[in-house]
Amino acid sequence: MTESPRAHIAMFSIAAHGHVNPSLEVIRELVARGHRVSYAIPATPGAFAEKVAATGADPVLYSSVLPVDGDPEAWGTELIDNIEPFLNDGIQALPQLAAAFAGDEPDLVLHDITSYPARILAHRWGVPAVSLWPNLVPWEGYEKEVGEPMTAELRQTERGRAYYARFAAWLAENGLGDLSSDDFVARPRRALVLIPEALQPHADRVDRTVHTFVGACQGDRADQGEWQRPAGAEKVLLVSLGSSFTKQPAFYRACAEAFGELPGWHVVLQIGAHVDPSELGDVPPTVEVRSWVPQLAVLRQADAFITHAGAGGSQEGLATGTPMVAVPQAVDQFGNADMLQALGVARHLPMEDANAATLREAVLALVDDPRVAARAAAVREQMAREGGTRQAADLIEAELPL
């Protein structure tokens, strides 16, 4: 254990599983090392404050105007619909958070990439800021290759111009006018990347003076409960589209059709909060329909995983050496699906091509291929060497002011 003086560390995030969960084991480790951790999290449904408190950190609750996690339709359909809410939320949350920490300012700020007030507060307080980055990071050349083409049309619209002008004015007002909005969001002072390097595109072009890959920080997840493999189940398949893009009853019916009558197979079908089990019709007894499952506990016993290829699910599949069929739904999941396929541990199956026949063929091909098992084992070993939670905590302590 690294020795360091007891410090007050503040973590800032939003109420979304894919942003809170990756940080929890790091926070738990920092508390175990004797640091006092305050964790700023919105006061919204979803038991996020309880998750934070379970690590030993002190939840600092604030009001958020972001759409609730798990309701993808609330995010609209255009790029501006996806990015504008974070600015709106940051502007209204900043005075709340400044007041919450007044007189109890931390020695160091940790922040998720979506928590815009955190970096401003770190600047205001004159303390180091470290981003706990839960997905892929921009590489050298990213702006020219991806960022600018993606936002070019938006910057020509009235709404887009207003968004960028408002962002620039907010940064200038808070002493960060030398940063563009893109650099403010995507170019942190220092970042610990909570995904394995194996999932990072163009990893050789990532600035290692800023970004350090520490890999999955998963812990034992005992608080999520256990799962028992049924007696007689020769093969276990987990199907999960994560927590947000789960309103896919036809897809779940296809999974039940594909594997429900397959001899020796048991299917754990996580359908999320937005589908009623009755929408699936009659399912075979070998298909276990759940709104939520302790995913890591299931994956430790699973033979295959049909996933949306979110950052969390992808690295859990890699960490357990589970072959994956990636059926991406949104944002970075498409890139993750391609990376998993390139690693030789998965197949990328577009949603529009996913039916009972294609799903069955993809899963069976993966579990019957010894080359897939060998690649999965090699990636799993590579991830273990990245250090995970202990390495992340060591690097955070190295950033504390002397």
Short mmCIF file of C-alpha atoms in Angstrom, two decimals:
data_model
loop_
_atom_site.label_atom_id
_atom_site.label_comp_id
_atom_site.label_asym_id
_atom_site.label_seq_id
_atom_site.Cartn_x
_atom_site.Cartn_y
_atom_site.Cartn_z
CA MET A 1 0.00 0.00 0.00
CA THR A 2 1.32 3.41 -0.93
CA GLU A 3 1.89 5.64 2.09
CA SER A 4 0.66 9.20 1.85
CA PRO A 5 -0.80 11.82 4.15
CA ARG A 6 -4.55 11.63 4.63
CA ALA A 7 -6.17 13.89 2.06
CA HIS A 8 -9.60 15.16 1.12
CA ILE A 9 -10.42 14.01 -2.42
CA ALA A 10 -13.58 15.05 -4.28
CA MET A 11 -15.08 12.96 -7.08
CA PHE A 12 -17.67 14.37 -9.49
CA SER A 13 -19.95 12.35 -11.77
CA ILE A 14 -23.43 12.14 -13.27
CA ALA A 15 -26.21 9.67 -12.43
CA ALA A 16 -25.48 7.07 -15.09
CA HIS A 17 -24.35 3.50 -14.48
CA GLY A 18 -21.71 3.63 -17.20
CA HIS A 19 -20.07 6.63 -15.54
CA VAL A 20 -20.49 5.83 -11.84
CA ASN A 21 -19.75 2.11 -11.80
CA PRO A 22 -16.21 2.27 -13.27
CA SER A 23 -15.11 4.65 -10.51
CA LEU A 24 -16.48 2.83 -7.47
CA GLU A 25 -13.64 0.40 -6.80
CA VAL A 26 -11.08 3.21 -7.15
CA ILE A 27 -13.02 5.26 -4.61
CA ARG A 28 -13.29 2.26 -2.29
CA GLU A 29 -9.51 1.76 -2.47
CA LEU A 30 -8.79 5.43 -1.73
CA VAL A 31 -11.04 5.29 1.34
CA ALA A 32 -9.30 2.10 2.47
CA ARG A 33 -5.98 3.93 2.25
CA GLY A 34 -7.21 6.52 4.74
CA HIS A 35 -8.32 9.34 2.48
CA ARG A 36 -11.59 11.19 2.97
CA VAL A 37 -13.55 11.12 -0.27
CA SER A 38 -16.55 13.31 -1.07
CA TYR A 39 -18.48 12.07 -4.10
CA ALA A 40 -20.73 14.60 -5.86
CA ILE A 41 -23.65 12.78 -7.50
CA PRO A 42 -27.12 13.94 -8.59
CA ALA A 43 -30.03 13.26 -6.25
CA THR A 44 -31.96 11.13 -8.73
CA PRO A 45 -33.58 7.68 -8.68
CA GLY A 46 -31.30 4.71 -9.22
CA ALA A 47 -29.62 4.17 -5.86
CA PHE A 48 -26.47 6.03 -6.96
CA ALA A 49 -26.03 7.72 -3.58
CA GLU A 50 -26.31 4.32 -1.89
CA LYS A 51 -23.68 2.87 -4.24
CA VAL A 52 -21.35 5.73 -3.41
CA ALA A 53 -21.93 5.44 0.34
CA ALA A 54 -21.17 1.71 0.18
CA THR A 55 -17.59 2.55 -0.85
CA GLY A 56 -17.09 4.59 2.32
CA ALA A 57 -17.24 7.92 0.48
CA ASP A 58 -19.58 10.73 1.53
CA PRO A 59 -22.25 11.44 -1.11
CA VAL A 60 -22.64 15.14 -1.93
CA LEU A 61 -26.03 15.45 -3.62
CA TYR A 62 -26.99 18.10 -6.13
CA SER A 63 -29.87 18.69 -8.54
CA SER A 64 -29.36 17.67 -12.16
CA VAL A 65 -31.34 18.48 -15.31
CA LEU A 66 -29.89 15.61 -17.35
CA PRO A 67 -32.31 12.96 -18.64
CA VAL A 68 -32.59 10.01 -16.28
CA ASP A 69 -30.30 7.08 -17.10
CA GLY A 70 -32.17 4.33 -18.91
CA ASP A 71 -34.40 6.60 -21.01
CA PRO A 72 -32.59 6.97 -24.36
CA GLU A 73 -35.56 8.65 -26.06
CA ALA A 74 -35.10 11.67 -23.78
CA TRP A 75 -31.77 12.37 -25.49
CA GLY A 76 -33.29 13.23 -28.86
CA THR A 77 -31.98 12.18 -32.24
CA GLU A 78 -29.37 14.77 -33.32
CA LEU A 79 -25.81 15.43 -32.17
CA ILE A 80 -26.80 18.70 -30.53
CA ASP A 81 -29.49 16.84 -28.55
CA ASN A 82 -26.74 14.60 -27.16
CA ILE A 83 -24.21 17.26 -26.15
CA GLU A 84 -26.26 20.32 -25.17
CA PRO A 85 -27.73 18.74 -21.99
CA PHE A 86 -24.26 18.37 -20.47
CA LEU A 87 -23.56 22.08 -20.85
CA ASN A 88 -27.00 22.99 -19.50
CA ASP A 89 -26.45 20.71 -16.54
CA GLY A 90 -22.94 21.96 -15.88
CA ILE A 91 -23.97 25.60 -15.83
CA GLN A 92 -26.80 25.04 -13.37
CA ALA A 93 -24.82 22.59 -11.20
CA LEU A 94 -21.69 24.73 -10.79
CA PRO A 95 -23.08 27.14 -8.14
CA GLN A 96 -24.67 24.24 -6.25
CA LEU A 97 -21.37 22.37 -6.08
CA ALA A 98 -19.35 25.46 -5.22
CA ALA A 99 -21.67 26.09 -2.30
CA ALA A 100 -21.59 22.44 -1.19
CA PHE A 101 -17.79 22.49 -0.90
CA ALA A 102 -17.43 26.04 0.46
CA GLY A 103 -15.10 25.89 3.44
CA ASP A 104 -14.32 22.23 2.79
CA GLU A 105 -12.42 22.42 -0.47
CA PRO A 106 -10.59 19.22 -1.46
CA ASP A 107 -6.89 18.67 -2.00
CA LEU A 108 -7.53 16.99 -5.34
CA VAL A 109 -10.44 16.70 -7.78
CA LEU A 110 -11.38 13.48 -9.57
CA HIS A 111 -13.99 13.76 -12.30
CA ASP A 112 -15.87 11.83 -14.91
CA ILE A 113 -15.62 13.19 -18.46
CA THR A 114 -19.24 14.37 -18.31
CA SER A 115 -18.91 16.43 -15.12
CA TYR A 116 -18.12 19.88 -16.48
CA PRO A 117 -18.17 21.80 -13.17
CA ALA A 118 -15.37 19.68 -11.70
CA ARG A 119 -12.58 21.05 -13.85
CA ILE A 120 -13.76 24.62 -13.29
CA LEU A 121 -13.86 24.10 -9.54
CA ALA A 122 -10.38 22.57 -9.52
CA HIS A 123 -9.12 25.66 -11.34
CA ARG A 124 -10.95 27.94 -8.89
CA TRP A 125 -9.56 26.07 -5.89
CA GLY A 126 -6.05 25.77 -7.30
CA VAL A 127 -5.90 21.99 -6.88
CA PRO A 128 -4.95 19.20 -9.34
CA ALA A 129 -7.68 17.60 -11.45
CA VAL A 130 -7.57 13.99 -12.63
CA SER A 131 -10.14 12.52 -14.98
CA LEU A 132 -11.36 8.96 -14.41
CA TRP A 133 -12.09 8.20 -18.04
CA PRO A 134 -14.59 5.34 -18.54
CA ASN A 135 -14.31 4.81 -22.30
CA LEU A 136 -11.96 5.31 -25.26
CA VAL A 137 -9.82 8.45 -25.31
CA PRO A 138 -8.91 10.80 -28.18
CA TRP A 139 -5.61 10.05 -29.86
CA GLU A 140 -3.24 12.47 -31.57
CA GLY A 141 -5.05 13.45 -34.76
CA TYR A 142 -8.51 12.62 -33.39
CA GLU A 143 -9.85 16.12 -33.93
CA LYS A 144 -8.99 16.17 -37.64
CA GLU A 145 -10.01 12.58 -38.28
CA VAL A 146 -13.18 12.32 -36.17
CA GLY A 147 -14.09 15.45 -34.22
CA GLU A 148 -14.16 18.07 -36.96
CA PRO A 149 -16.02 15.94 -39.55
CA MET A 150 -18.59 14.99 -36.90
CA THR A 151 -19.31 18.57 -35.79
CA ALA A 152 -18.78 20.49 -39.05
CA GLU A 153 -22.46 20.58 -40.00
CA LEU A 154 -23.55 21.41 -36.45
CA ARG A 155 -21.24 24.43 -36.34
CA GLN A 156 -23.06 25.88 -39.35
CA THR A 157 -26.49 25.80 -37.68
CA GLU A 158 -27.94 28.56 -35.55
CA ARG A 159 -28.42 26.21 -32.61
CA GLY A 160 -24.89 24.87 -32.96
CA ARG A 161 -23.32 28.34 -33.11
CA ALA A 162 -25.31 29.37 -30.03
CA TYR A 163 -24.13 26.27 -28.17
CA TYR A 164 -20.44 26.87 -28.88
CA ALA A 165 -20.70 30.58 -28.09
CA ARG A 166 -22.42 29.86 -24.79
CA PHE A 167 -19.79 27.26 -23.89
CA ALA A 168 -16.94 29.67 -24.70
CA ALA A 169 -18.53 32.45 -22.64
CA TRP A 170 -18.98 30.10 -19.66
CA LEU A 171 -15.34 29.02 -19.79
CA ALA A 172 -14.12 32.61 -20.09
CA GLU A 173 -16.31 33.68 -17.19
CA ASN A 174 -14.67 31.01 -15.06
CA GLY A 175 -11.06 31.72 -15.98
CA LEU A 176 -10.63 29.01 -18.63
CA GLY A 177 -11.10 31.13 -21.71
CA ASP A 178 -7.86 29.82 -23.20
CA LEU A 179 -9.50 26.42 -23.72
CA SER A 180 -11.86 25.52 -26.53
CA SER A 181 -14.98 23.61 -25.53
CA ASP A 182 -13.58 20.53 -27.29
CA ASP A 183 -10.28 20.71 -25.38
CA PHE A 184 -12.12 21.35 -22.12
CA VAL A 185 -14.16 18.17 -22.55
CA ALA A 186 -11.73 15.85 -24.30
CA ARG A 187 -8.24 17.04 -23.33
CA PRO A 188 -7.93 16.76 -19.55
CA ARG A 189 -4.93 17.80 -17.53
CA ARG A 190 -4.42 14.15 -16.47
CA ALA A 191 -6.51 11.04 -17.10
CA LEU A 192 -6.62 7.50 -15.79
CA VAL A 193 -8.33 5.37 -18.42
CA LEU A 194 -10.59 2.74 -16.87
CA ILE A 195 -10.72 0.48 -19.91
CA PRO A 196 -8.11 -2.00 -21.10
CA GLU A 197 -5.71 -0.70 -23.72
CA ALA A 198 -6.90 -3.54 -25.94
CA LEU A 199 -10.17 -1.62 -26.50
CA GLN A 200 -8.45 1.65 -27.45
CA PRO A 201 -8.29 2.56 -31.16
CA HIS A 202 -4.89 3.92 -32.28
CA ALA A 203 -3.42 3.20 -28.85
CA ASP A 204 0.06 3.95 -30.23
CA ARG A 205 -1.04 7.56 -30.84
CA VAL A 206 -2.41 8.24 -27.36
CA ASP A 207 -0.48 10.85 -25.35
CA ARG A 208 0.93 8.83 -22.45
CA THR A 209 1.97 11.96 -20.56
CA VAL A 210 -1.75 12.61 -20.06
CA HIS A 211 -3.46 9.22 -20.32
CA THR A 212 -2.54 6.08 -18.39
CA PHE A 213 -4.45 2.88 -19.03
CA VAL A 214 -5.13 1.12 -15.75
CA GLY A 215 -7.71 -1.25 -17.20
CA ALA A 216 -10.81 -2.61 -15.54
CA CYS A 217 -11.32 -1.70 -11.88
CA GLN A 218 -14.06 -4.21 -11.14
CA GLY A 219 -13.64 -5.59 -7.63
CA ASP A 220 -15.56 -8.68 -6.59
CA ARG A 221 -18.99 -6.99 -6.96
CA ALA A 222 -20.22 -9.05 -4.01
CA ASP A 223 -22.68 -6.28 -3.15
CA GLN A 224 -24.52 -6.98 -6.42
CA GLY A 225 -25.37 -10.51 -5.36
CA GLU A 226 -24.48 -13.92 -6.74
CA TRP A 227 -25.79 -16.10 -9.55
CA GLN A 228 -25.84 -19.88 -9.58
CA ARG A 229 -25.40 -21.90 -12.75
CA PRO A 230 -28.40 -24.25 -13.02
CA ALA A 231 -27.74 -27.96 -12.61
CA GLY A 232 -27.56 -29.63 -15.99
CA ALA A 233 -26.69 -26.46 -17.90
CA GLU A 234 -23.88 -27.47 -20.26
CA LYS A 235 -23.54 -23.98 -21.76
CA VAL A 236 -24.62 -20.61 -20.37
CA LEU A 237 -25.34 -17.56 -22.52
CA LEU A 238 -25.82 -14.08 -21.07
CA VAL A 239 -27.77 -11.56 -23.14
CA SER A 240 -27.65 -7.91 -22.03
CA LEU A 241 -27.94 -4.58 -23.80
CA GLY A 242 -26.82 -2.66 -20.73
CA SER A 243 -28.96 -0.13 -18.85
CA SER A 244 -29.94 2.50 -21.44
CA PHE A 245 -30.80 1.08 -24.87
CA THR A 246 -32.86 -1.84 -23.66
CA LYS A 247 -36.27 -1.24 -25.24
CA GLN A 248 -35.83 -4.09 -27.76
CA PRO A 249 -38.55 -6.75 -27.23
CA ALA A 250 -38.20 -8.16 -30.77
CA PHE A 251 -34.47 -8.70 -30.20
CA TYR A 252 -35.10 -10.51 -26.93
CA ARG A 253 -37.69 -12.72 -28.62
CA ALA A 254 -35.10 -13.60 -31.27
CA CYS A 255 -32.60 -14.58 -28.57
CA ALA A 256 -35.17 -16.79 -26.85
CA GLU A 257 -36.04 -18.40 -30.18
CA ALA A 258 -32.39 -18.93 -31.10
CA PHE A 259 -31.31 -20.69 -27.91
CA GLY A 260 -34.40 -21.61 -25.94
CA GLU A 261 -34.71 -25.06 -27.52
CA LEU A 262 -30.98 -25.66 -28.03
CA PRO A 263 -30.05 -28.81 -26.06
CA GLY A 264 -27.84 -28.16 -23.02
CA TRP A 265 -28.06 -24.35 -23.22
CA HIS A 266 -29.31 -22.03 -20.48
CA VAL A 267 -29.98 -18.38 -21.37
CA VAL A 268 -29.87 -15.48 -18.91
CA LEU A 269 -31.88 -12.78 -20.66
CA GLN A 270 -31.60 -9.33 -19.08
CA ILE A 271 -34.33 -7.14 -20.56
CA GLY A 272 -33.88 -3.93 -18.57
CA ALA A 273 -36.56 -1.68 -17.09
CA HIS A 274 -38.43 -0.70 -20.27
CA VAL A 275 -39.70 -4.08 -21.49
CA ASP A 276 -42.39 -6.11 -19.75
CA PRO A 277 -41.74 -9.87 -19.75
CA SER A 278 -45.22 -10.38 -21.18
CA GLU A 279 -44.02 -8.72 -24.40
CA LEU A 280 -41.80 -11.74 -25.01
CA GLY A 281 -44.67 -14.19 -25.15
CA ASP A 282 -44.09 -17.75 -24.03
CA VAL A 283 -40.41 -18.46 -23.45
CA PRO A 284 -38.89 -21.90 -22.84
CA PRO A 285 -37.96 -22.83 -19.24
CA THR A 286 -34.27 -22.73 -20.17
CA VAL A 287 -34.56 -18.95 -20.73
CA GLU A 288 -34.22 -17.00 -17.47
CA VAL A 289 -35.83 -13.56 -17.98
CA ARG A 290 -34.63 -10.86 -15.59
CA SER A 291 -34.87 -7.07 -15.54
CA TRP A 292 -31.39 -6.95 -14.01
CA VAL A 293 -28.65 -9.44 -13.18
CA PRO A 294 -25.28 -9.29 -11.38
CA GLN A 295 -23.52 -9.28 -14.72
CA LEU A 296 -19.97 -10.00 -13.61
CA ALA A 297 -21.14 -12.92 -11.46
CA VAL A 298 -22.94 -14.41 -14.47
CA LEU A 299 -20.02 -13.82 -16.84
CA ARG A 300 -17.64 -15.66 -14.54
CA GLN A 301 -19.71 -18.77 -15.29
CA ALA A 302 -20.87 -18.00 -18.84
CA ASP A 303 -19.70 -19.58 -22.08
CA ALA A 304 -20.88 -16.73 -24.34
CA PHE A 305 -22.12 -13.15 -24.08
CA ILE A 306 -24.41 -11.22 -26.42
CA THR A 307 -23.69 -7.59 -25.55
CA HIS A 308 -24.30 -4.05 -26.80
CA ALA A 309 -20.52 -3.54 -26.47
CA GLY A 310 -20.65 -0.69 -23.99
CA ALA A 311 -17.35 0.04 -22.28
CA GLY A 312 -18.37 -1.72 -19.06
CA GLY A 313 -19.77 -4.85 -20.65
CA SER A 314 -16.91 -5.12 -23.14
CA GLN A 315 -14.23 -5.07 -20.49
CA GLU A 316 -16.18 -7.44 -18.24
CA GLY A 317 -16.37 -9.88 -21.14
CA LEU A 318 -12.63 -9.48 -21.75
CA ALA A 319 -11.77 -9.80 -18.04
CA THR A 320 -13.67 -13.09 -17.78
CA GLY A 321 -12.44 -14.42 -21.14
CA THR A 322 -16.01 -14.77 -22.44
CA PRO A 323 -16.52 -14.88 -26.24
CA MET A 324 -18.89 -12.09 -27.32
CA VAL A 325 -21.38 -11.31 -30.04
CA ALA A 326 -21.45 -7.52 -30.15
CA VAL A 327 -24.74 -5.92 -31.19
CA PRO A 328 -24.04 -2.19 -30.69
CA GLN A 329 -26.82 0.33 -30.13
CA ALA A 330 -25.26 3.81 -29.92
CA VAL A 331 -22.22 6.08 -29.58
CA ASP A 332 -18.89 4.35 -28.79
CA GLN A 333 -20.42 0.88 -28.90
CA PHE A 334 -19.90 0.54 -32.66
CA GLY A 335 -16.20 1.22 -32.30
CA ASN A 336 -15.97 -1.14 -29.35
CA ALA A 337 -17.66 -3.87 -31.39
CA ASP A 338 -15.09 -3.46 -34.16
CA MET A 339 -12.23 -3.54 -31.65
CA LEU A 340 -13.55 -6.71 -30.01
CA GLN A 341 -13.86 -8.38 -33.39
CA ALA A 342 -10.34 -7.28 -34.37
CA LEU A 343 -9.03 -8.83 -31.14
CA GLY A 344 -10.41 -12.16 -32.29
CA VAL A 345 -12.71 -12.61 -29.28
CA ALA A 346 -16.02 -11.46 -30.75
CA ARG A 347 -18.23 -11.02 -33.76
CA HIS A 348 -19.81 -7.68 -34.64
CA LEU A 349 -23.43 -8.29 -35.64
CA PRO A 350 -25.37 -5.13 -36.60
CA MET A 351 -28.79 -4.86 -34.97
CA GLU A 352 -30.55 -4.87 -38.32
CA ASP A 353 -28.96 -8.24 -39.13
CA ALA A 354 -29.65 -9.81 -35.73
CA ASN A 355 -32.27 -12.55 -35.87
CA ALA A 356 -32.59 -16.02 -34.39
CA ALA A 357 -30.55 -17.65 -37.15
CA THR A 358 -27.68 -15.13 -37.25
CA LEU A 359 -27.42 -14.93 -33.45
CA ARG A 360 -27.31 -18.71 -33.09
CA GLU A 361 -24.71 -19.08 -35.86
CA ALA A 362 -22.47 -16.37 -34.40
CA VAL A 363 -22.53 -17.72 -30.84
CA LEU A 364 -21.95 -21.33 -31.81
CA ALA A 365 -19.08 -20.42 -34.12
CA LEU A 366 -17.34 -18.53 -31.32
CA VAL A 367 -17.69 -21.16 -28.58
CA ASP A 368 -16.57 -23.96 -30.91
CA ASP A 369 -13.38 -22.17 -32.09
CA PRO A 370 -10.25 -22.91 -30.00
CA ARG A 371 -8.53 -19.87 -31.53
CA VAL A 372 -11.15 -17.62 -29.91
CA ALA A 373 -10.50 -19.23 -26.52
CA ALA A 374 -6.76 -18.72 -26.93
CA ARG A 375 -7.15 -15.05 -27.89
CA ALA A 376 -9.55 -14.45 -25.00
CA ALA A 377 -7.05 -15.93 -22.55
CA ALA A 378 -4.21 -13.79 -23.95
CA VAL A 379 -6.24 -10.57 -23.69
CA ARG A 380 -7.31 -11.47 -20.18
CA GLU A 381 -3.67 -11.86 -19.12
CA GLN A 382 -2.73 -8.56 -20.78
CA MET A 383 -5.50 -6.78 -18.86
CA ALA A 384 -4.33 -8.23 -15.54
CA ARG A 385 -0.89 -6.66 -16.09
CA GLU A 386 -2.36 -3.15 -16.40
CA GLY A 387 -2.78 -2.91 -12.65
CA GLY A 388 -6.45 -2.03 -12.20
CA THR A 389 -7.65 -0.51 -8.97
CA ARG A 390 -4.36 -0.48 -7.04
CA GLN A 391 -2.51 1.12 -9.93
CA ALA A 392 -5.21 3.78 -10.26
CA ALA A 393 -5.03 4.62 -6.55
CA ASP A 394 -1.21 4.78 -6.67
CA LEU A 395 -1.34 7.25 -9.57
CA ILE A 396 -3.98 9.39 -7.86
CA GLU A 397 -1.90 9.59 -4.71
CA ALA A 398 1.08 10.63 -6.81
CA GLU A 399 -0.95 13.66 -7.95
CA LEU A 400 -1.70 14.88 -4.42
CA PRO A 401 0.03 18.15 -3.51
CA LEU A 402 3.05 17.65 -1.30
#
